[in-house]
PDB file of C-alpha atoms and ligand atoms in Angstrom:
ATOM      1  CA  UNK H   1      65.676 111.230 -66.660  1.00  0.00           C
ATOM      2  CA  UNK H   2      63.646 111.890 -69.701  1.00  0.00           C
ATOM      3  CA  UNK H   3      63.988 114.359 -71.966  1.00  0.00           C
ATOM      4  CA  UNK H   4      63.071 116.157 -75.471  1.00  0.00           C
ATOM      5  CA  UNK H   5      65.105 117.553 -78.211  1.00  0.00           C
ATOM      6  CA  UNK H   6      64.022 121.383 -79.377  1.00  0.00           C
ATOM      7  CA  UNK H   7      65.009 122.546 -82.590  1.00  0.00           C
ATOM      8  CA  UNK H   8      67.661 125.238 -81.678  1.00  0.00           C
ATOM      9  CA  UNK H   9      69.009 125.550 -85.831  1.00  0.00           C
ATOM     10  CA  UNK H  10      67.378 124.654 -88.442  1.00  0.00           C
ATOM     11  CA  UNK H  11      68.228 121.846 -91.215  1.00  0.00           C
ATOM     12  CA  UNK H  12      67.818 125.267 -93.940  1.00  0.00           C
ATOM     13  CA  UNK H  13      69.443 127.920 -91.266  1.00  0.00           C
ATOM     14  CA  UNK H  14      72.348 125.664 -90.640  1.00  0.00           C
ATOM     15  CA  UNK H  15      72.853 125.518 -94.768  1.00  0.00           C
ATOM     16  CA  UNK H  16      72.913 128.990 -95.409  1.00  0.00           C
ATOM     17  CA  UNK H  17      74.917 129.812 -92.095  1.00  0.00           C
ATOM     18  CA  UNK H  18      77.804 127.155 -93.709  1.00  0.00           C
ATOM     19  CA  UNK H  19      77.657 128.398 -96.827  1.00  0.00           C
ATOM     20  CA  UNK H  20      78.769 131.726 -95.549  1.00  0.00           C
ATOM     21  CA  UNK H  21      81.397 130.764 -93.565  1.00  0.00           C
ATOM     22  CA  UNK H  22      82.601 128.779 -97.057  1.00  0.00           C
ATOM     23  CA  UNK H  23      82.230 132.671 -98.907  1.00  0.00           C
ATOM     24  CA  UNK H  24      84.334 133.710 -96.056  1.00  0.00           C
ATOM     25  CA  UNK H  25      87.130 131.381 -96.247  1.00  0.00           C
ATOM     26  CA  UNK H  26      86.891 131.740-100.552  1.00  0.00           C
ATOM     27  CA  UNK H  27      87.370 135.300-100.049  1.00  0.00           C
ATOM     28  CA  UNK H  28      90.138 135.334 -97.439  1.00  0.00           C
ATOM     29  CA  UNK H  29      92.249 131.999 -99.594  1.00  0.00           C
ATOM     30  CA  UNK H  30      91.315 132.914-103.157  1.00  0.00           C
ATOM     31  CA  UNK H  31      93.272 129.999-105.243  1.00  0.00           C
ATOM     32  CA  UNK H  32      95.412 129.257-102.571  1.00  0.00           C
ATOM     33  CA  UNK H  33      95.111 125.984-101.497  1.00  0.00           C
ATOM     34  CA  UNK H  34      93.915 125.008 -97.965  1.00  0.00           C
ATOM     35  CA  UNK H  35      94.510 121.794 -95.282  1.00  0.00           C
ATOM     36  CA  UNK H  36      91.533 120.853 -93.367  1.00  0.00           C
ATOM     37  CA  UNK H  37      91.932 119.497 -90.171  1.00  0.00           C
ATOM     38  CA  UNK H  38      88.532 117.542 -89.062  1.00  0.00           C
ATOM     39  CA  UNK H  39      88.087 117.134 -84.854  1.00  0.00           C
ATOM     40  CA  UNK H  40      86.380 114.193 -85.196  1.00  0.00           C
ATOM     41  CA  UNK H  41      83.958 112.302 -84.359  1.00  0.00           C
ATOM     42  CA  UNK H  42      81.976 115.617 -83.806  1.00  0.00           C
ATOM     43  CA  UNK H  43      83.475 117.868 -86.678  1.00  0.00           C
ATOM     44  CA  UNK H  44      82.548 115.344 -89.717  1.00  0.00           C
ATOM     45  CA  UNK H  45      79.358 116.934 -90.933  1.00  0.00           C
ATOM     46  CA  UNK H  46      80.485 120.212 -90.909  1.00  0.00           C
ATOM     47  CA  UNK H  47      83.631 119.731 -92.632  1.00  0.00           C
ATOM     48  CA  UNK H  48      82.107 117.778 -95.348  1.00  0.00           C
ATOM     49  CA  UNK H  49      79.527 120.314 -96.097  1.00  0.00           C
ATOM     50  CA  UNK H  50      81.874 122.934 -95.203  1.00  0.00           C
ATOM     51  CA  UNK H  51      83.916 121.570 -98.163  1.00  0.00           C
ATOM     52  CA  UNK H  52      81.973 121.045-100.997  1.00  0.00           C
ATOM     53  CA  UNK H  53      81.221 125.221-101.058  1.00  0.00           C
ATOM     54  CA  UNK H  54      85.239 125.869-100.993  1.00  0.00           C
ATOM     55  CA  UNK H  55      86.292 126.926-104.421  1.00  0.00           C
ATOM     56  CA  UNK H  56      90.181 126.131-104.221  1.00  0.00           C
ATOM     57  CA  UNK H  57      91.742 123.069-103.694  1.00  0.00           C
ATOM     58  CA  UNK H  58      91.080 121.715-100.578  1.00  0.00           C
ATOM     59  CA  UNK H  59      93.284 118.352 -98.808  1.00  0.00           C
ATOM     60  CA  UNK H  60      92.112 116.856 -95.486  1.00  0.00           C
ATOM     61  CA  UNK H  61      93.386 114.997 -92.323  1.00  0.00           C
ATOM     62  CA  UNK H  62      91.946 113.840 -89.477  1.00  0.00           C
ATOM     63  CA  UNK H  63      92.509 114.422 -85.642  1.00  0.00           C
ATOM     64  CA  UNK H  64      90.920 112.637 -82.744  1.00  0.00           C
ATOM     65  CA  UNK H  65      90.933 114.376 -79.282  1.00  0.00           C
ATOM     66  CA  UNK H  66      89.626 113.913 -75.785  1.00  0.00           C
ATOM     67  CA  UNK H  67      89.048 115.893 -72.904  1.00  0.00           C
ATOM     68  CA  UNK H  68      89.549 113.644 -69.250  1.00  0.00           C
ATOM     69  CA  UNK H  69      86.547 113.595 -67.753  1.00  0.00           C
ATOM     70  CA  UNK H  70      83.841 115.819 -66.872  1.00  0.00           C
ATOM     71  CA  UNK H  71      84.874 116.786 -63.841  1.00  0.00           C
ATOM     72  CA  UNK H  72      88.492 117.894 -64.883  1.00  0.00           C
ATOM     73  CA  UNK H  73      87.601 119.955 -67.640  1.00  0.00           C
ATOM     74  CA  UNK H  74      88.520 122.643 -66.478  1.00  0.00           C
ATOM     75  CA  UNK H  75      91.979 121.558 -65.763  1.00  0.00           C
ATOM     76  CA  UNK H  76      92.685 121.743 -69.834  1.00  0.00           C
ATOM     77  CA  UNK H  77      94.317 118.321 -70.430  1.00  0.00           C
ATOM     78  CA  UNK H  78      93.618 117.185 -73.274  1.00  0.00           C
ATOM     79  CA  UNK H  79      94.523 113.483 -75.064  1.00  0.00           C
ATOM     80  CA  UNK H  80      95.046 112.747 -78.394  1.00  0.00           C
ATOM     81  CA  UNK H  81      93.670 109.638 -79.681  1.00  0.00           C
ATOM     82  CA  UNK H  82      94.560 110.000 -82.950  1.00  0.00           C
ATOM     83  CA  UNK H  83      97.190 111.821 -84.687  1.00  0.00           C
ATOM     84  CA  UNK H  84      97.504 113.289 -88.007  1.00  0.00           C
ATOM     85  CA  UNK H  85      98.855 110.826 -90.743  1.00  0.00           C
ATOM     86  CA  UNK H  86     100.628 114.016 -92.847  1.00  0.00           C
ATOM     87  CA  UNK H  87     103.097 116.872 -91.938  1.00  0.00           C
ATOM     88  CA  UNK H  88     101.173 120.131 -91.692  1.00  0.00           C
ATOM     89  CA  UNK H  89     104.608 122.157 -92.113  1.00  0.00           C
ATOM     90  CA  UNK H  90     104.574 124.811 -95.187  1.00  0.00           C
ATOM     91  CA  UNK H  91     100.890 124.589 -95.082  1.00  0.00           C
ATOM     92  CA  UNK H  92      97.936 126.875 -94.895  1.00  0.00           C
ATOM     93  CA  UNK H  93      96.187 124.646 -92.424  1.00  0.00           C
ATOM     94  CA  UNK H  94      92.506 125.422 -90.853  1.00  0.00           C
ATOM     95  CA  UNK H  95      91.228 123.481 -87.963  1.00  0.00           C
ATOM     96  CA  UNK H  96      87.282 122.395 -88.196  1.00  0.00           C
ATOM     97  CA  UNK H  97      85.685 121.768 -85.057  1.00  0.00           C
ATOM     98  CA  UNK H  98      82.419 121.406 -84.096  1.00  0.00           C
ATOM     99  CA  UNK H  99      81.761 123.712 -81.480  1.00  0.00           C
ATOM    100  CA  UNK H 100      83.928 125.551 -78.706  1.00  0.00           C
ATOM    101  CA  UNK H 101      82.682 125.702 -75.209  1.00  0.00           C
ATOM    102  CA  UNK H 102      84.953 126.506 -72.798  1.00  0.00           C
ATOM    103  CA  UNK H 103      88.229 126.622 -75.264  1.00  0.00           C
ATOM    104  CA  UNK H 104      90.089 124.158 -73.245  1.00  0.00           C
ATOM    105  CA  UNK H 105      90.672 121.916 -76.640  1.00  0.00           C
ATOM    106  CA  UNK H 106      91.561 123.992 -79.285  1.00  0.00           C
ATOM    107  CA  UNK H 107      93.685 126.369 -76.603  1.00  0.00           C
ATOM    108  CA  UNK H 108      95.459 122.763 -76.008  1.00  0.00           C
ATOM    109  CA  UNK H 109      95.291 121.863 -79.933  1.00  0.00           C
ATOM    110  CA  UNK H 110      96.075 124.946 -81.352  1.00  0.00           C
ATOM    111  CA  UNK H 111      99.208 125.228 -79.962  1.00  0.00           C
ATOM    112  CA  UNK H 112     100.731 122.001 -80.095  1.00  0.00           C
ATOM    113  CA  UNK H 113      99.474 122.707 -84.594  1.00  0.00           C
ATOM    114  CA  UNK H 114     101.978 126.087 -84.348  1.00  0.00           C
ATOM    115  CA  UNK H 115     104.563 124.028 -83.012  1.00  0.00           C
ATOM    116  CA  UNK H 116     104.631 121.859 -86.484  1.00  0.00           C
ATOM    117  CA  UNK H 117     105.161 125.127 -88.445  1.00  0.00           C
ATOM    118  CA  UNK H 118     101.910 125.859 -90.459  1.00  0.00           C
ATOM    119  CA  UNK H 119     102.171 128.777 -92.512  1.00  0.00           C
ATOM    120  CA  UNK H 120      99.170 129.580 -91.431  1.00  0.00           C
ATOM    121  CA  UNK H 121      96.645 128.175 -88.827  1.00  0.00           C
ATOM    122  CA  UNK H 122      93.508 129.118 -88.364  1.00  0.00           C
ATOM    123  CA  UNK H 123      89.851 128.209 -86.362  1.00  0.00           C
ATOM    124  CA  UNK H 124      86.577 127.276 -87.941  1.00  0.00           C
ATOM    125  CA  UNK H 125      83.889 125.949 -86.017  1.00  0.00           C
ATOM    126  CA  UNK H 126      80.276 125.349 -86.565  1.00  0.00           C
ATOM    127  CA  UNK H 127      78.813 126.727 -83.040  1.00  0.00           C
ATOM    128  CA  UNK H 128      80.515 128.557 -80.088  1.00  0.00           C
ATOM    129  CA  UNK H 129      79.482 129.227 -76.859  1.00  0.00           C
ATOM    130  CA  UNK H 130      81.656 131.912 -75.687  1.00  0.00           C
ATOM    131  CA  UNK H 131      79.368 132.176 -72.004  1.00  0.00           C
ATOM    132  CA  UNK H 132      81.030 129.396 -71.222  1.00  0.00           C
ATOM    133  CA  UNK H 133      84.663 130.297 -72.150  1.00  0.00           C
ATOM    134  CA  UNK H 134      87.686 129.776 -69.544  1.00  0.00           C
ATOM    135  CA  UNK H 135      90.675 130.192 -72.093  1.00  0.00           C
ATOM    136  CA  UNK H 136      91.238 133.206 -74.936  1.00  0.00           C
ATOM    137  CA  UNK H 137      90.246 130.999 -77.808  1.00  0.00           C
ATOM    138  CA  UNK H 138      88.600 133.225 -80.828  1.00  0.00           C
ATOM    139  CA  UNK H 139      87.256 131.362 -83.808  1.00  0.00           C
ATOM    140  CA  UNK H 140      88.408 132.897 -87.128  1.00  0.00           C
ATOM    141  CA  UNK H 141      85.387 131.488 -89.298  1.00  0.00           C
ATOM    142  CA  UNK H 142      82.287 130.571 -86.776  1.00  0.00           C
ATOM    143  CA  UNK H 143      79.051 129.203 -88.382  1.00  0.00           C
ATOM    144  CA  UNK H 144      76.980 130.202 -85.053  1.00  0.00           C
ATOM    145  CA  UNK H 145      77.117 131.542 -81.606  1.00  0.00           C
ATOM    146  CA  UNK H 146      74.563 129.611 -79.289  1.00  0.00           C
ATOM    147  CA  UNK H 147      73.689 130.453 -75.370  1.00  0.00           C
ATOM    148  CA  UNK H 148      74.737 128.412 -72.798  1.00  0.00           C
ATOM    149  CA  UNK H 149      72.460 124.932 -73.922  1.00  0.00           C
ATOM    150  CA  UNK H 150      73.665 121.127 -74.937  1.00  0.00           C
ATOM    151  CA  UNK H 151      73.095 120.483 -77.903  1.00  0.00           C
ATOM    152  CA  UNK H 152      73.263 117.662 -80.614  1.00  0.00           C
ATOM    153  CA  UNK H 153      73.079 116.800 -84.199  1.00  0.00           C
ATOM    154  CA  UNK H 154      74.954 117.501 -87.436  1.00  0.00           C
ATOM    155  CA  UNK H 155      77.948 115.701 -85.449  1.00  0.00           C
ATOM    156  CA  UNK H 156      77.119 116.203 -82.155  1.00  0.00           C
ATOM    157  CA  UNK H 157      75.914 113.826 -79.904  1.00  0.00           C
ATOM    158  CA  UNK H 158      74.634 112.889 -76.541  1.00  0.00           C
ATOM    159  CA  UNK H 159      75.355 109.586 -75.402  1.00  0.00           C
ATOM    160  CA  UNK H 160      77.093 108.861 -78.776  1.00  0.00           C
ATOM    161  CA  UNK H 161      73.269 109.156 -80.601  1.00  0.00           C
ATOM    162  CA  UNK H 162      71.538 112.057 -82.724  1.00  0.00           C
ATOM    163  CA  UNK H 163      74.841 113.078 -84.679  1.00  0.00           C
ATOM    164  CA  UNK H 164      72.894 111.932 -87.915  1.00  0.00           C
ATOM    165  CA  UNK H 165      70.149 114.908 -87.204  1.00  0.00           C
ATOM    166  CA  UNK H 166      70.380 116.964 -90.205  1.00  0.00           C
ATOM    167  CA  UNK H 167      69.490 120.186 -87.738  1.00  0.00           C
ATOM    168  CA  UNK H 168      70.346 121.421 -83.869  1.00  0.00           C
ATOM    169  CA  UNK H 169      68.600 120.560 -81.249  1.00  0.00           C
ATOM    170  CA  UNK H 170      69.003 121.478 -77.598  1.00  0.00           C
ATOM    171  CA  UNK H 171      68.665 118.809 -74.986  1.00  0.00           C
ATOM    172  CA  UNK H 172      66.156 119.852 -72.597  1.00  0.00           C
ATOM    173  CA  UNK H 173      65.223 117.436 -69.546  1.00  0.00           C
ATOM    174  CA  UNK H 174      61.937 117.429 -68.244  1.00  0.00           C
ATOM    175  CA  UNK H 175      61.324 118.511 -64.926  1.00  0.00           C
TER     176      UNK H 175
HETATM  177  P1  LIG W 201      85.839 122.705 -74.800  1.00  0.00           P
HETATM  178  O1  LIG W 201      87.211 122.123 -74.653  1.00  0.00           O
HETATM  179  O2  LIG W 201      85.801 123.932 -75.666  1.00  0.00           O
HETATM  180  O3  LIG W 201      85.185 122.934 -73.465  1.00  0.00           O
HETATM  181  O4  LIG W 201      84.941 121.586 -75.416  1.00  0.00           O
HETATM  182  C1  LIG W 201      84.859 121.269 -76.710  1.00  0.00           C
HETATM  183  C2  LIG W 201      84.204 119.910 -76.886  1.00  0.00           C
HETATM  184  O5  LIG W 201      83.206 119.647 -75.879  1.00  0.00           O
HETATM  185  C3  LIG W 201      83.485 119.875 -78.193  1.00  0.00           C
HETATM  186  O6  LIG W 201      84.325 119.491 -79.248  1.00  0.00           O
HETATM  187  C4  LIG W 201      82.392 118.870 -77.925  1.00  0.00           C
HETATM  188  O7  LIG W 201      82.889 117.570 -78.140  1.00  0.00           O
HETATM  189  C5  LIG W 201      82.076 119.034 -76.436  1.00  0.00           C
HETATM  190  N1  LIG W 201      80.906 119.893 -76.244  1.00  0.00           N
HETATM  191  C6  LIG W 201      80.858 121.135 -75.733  1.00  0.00           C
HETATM  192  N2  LIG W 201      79.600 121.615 -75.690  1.00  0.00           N
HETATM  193  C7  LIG W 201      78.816 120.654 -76.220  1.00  0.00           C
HETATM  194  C8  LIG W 201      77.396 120.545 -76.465  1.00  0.00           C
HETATM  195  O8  LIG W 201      76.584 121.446 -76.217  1.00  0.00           O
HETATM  196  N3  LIG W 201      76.973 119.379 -77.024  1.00  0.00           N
HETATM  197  C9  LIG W 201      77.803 118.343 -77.328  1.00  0.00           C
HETATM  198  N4  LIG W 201      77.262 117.259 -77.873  1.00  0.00           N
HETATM  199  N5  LIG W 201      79.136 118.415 -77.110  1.00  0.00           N
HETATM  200  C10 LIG W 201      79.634 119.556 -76.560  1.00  0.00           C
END
């Protein structure tokens, strides 16, 4: 089926939207230093941009999740395909995620982070799509909230392509 990407956020939009959340999270942390926690593949760009606007120091790990299958989504299991490599106990730990859709992951994620005894844990992601949400997941820092469309770029992709875009696009099929 063919399709067409439309520009949904644009490469100047998306800068200025991430360099608020970064005010955000300066003015909630002040000096105190904060543990990112990258979803990756999808949560790359956004950290890294995310970062270099944070005024404290900043550390970094990694995580690697998967959802099985499309058509058990909605059942909420989640795998983990790669762990963290450091201890996240003691620390003021926030999670950076691409986007949330319908909360499935970081309902799954976020609780199995408390259990390691963060002092604090909290939920950044670039995009949400709360139309779509099955479990109570609220972001603490969102970037933007988007309507029910797939999108791709700055991380995301479709069929593993277009995370290099430097904007969002929506994926829209042709009839
Ligand atoms: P959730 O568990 O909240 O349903 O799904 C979260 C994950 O689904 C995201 O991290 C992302 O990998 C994927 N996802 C959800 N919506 C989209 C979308 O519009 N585009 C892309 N590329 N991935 C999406």
């Amino acid at each position: 089926m063919s399709y067409r990407i439309e520009t949904l956020i644009s490469k100047e939009e998306l800068a200025k939207g991430i360099e608020r959340v970064a005010e955000e999270i300066n003015r909630d942390y002040g000096q105190k230093s904060v543990h990112l926690i990258c979803i990756i593949k999808g949560g790359v760009f956004f950290m890294t941009e995310l970062s270099k606007h944070l005024n404290m120091d900043v550390t970094m790990d990694f995580m690697a999740v998967s959802s099985y299958g499309s058509d058990t989504v909605s059942s909420g299991i989640v795998k983990i395909i790669k762990d963290l490599d450091e201890p996240i106990e003691g620390r003021d730990v926030i999670i950076v995620e691409d986007i949330v859709d319908t909360g499935n992951t970081m309902e799954y994620l976020m609780e199995l982070l408390r259990d390691r005894k963060p002092s604090s844990l909290k939920l950044c992601t670039m995009l949400d799509k709360p139309s779509r949400r099955l479990k109570e997941v609220h972001p603490d820092y969102l970037g933007f909230t988007i309507e029910d469309k797939f999108v791709v770029g700055f991380g995301l992709d479709y069929d593993q392509k277009y995370r290099n875009l430097n904007y969002i696009g929506a994926v829209v099929f042709d009839e």
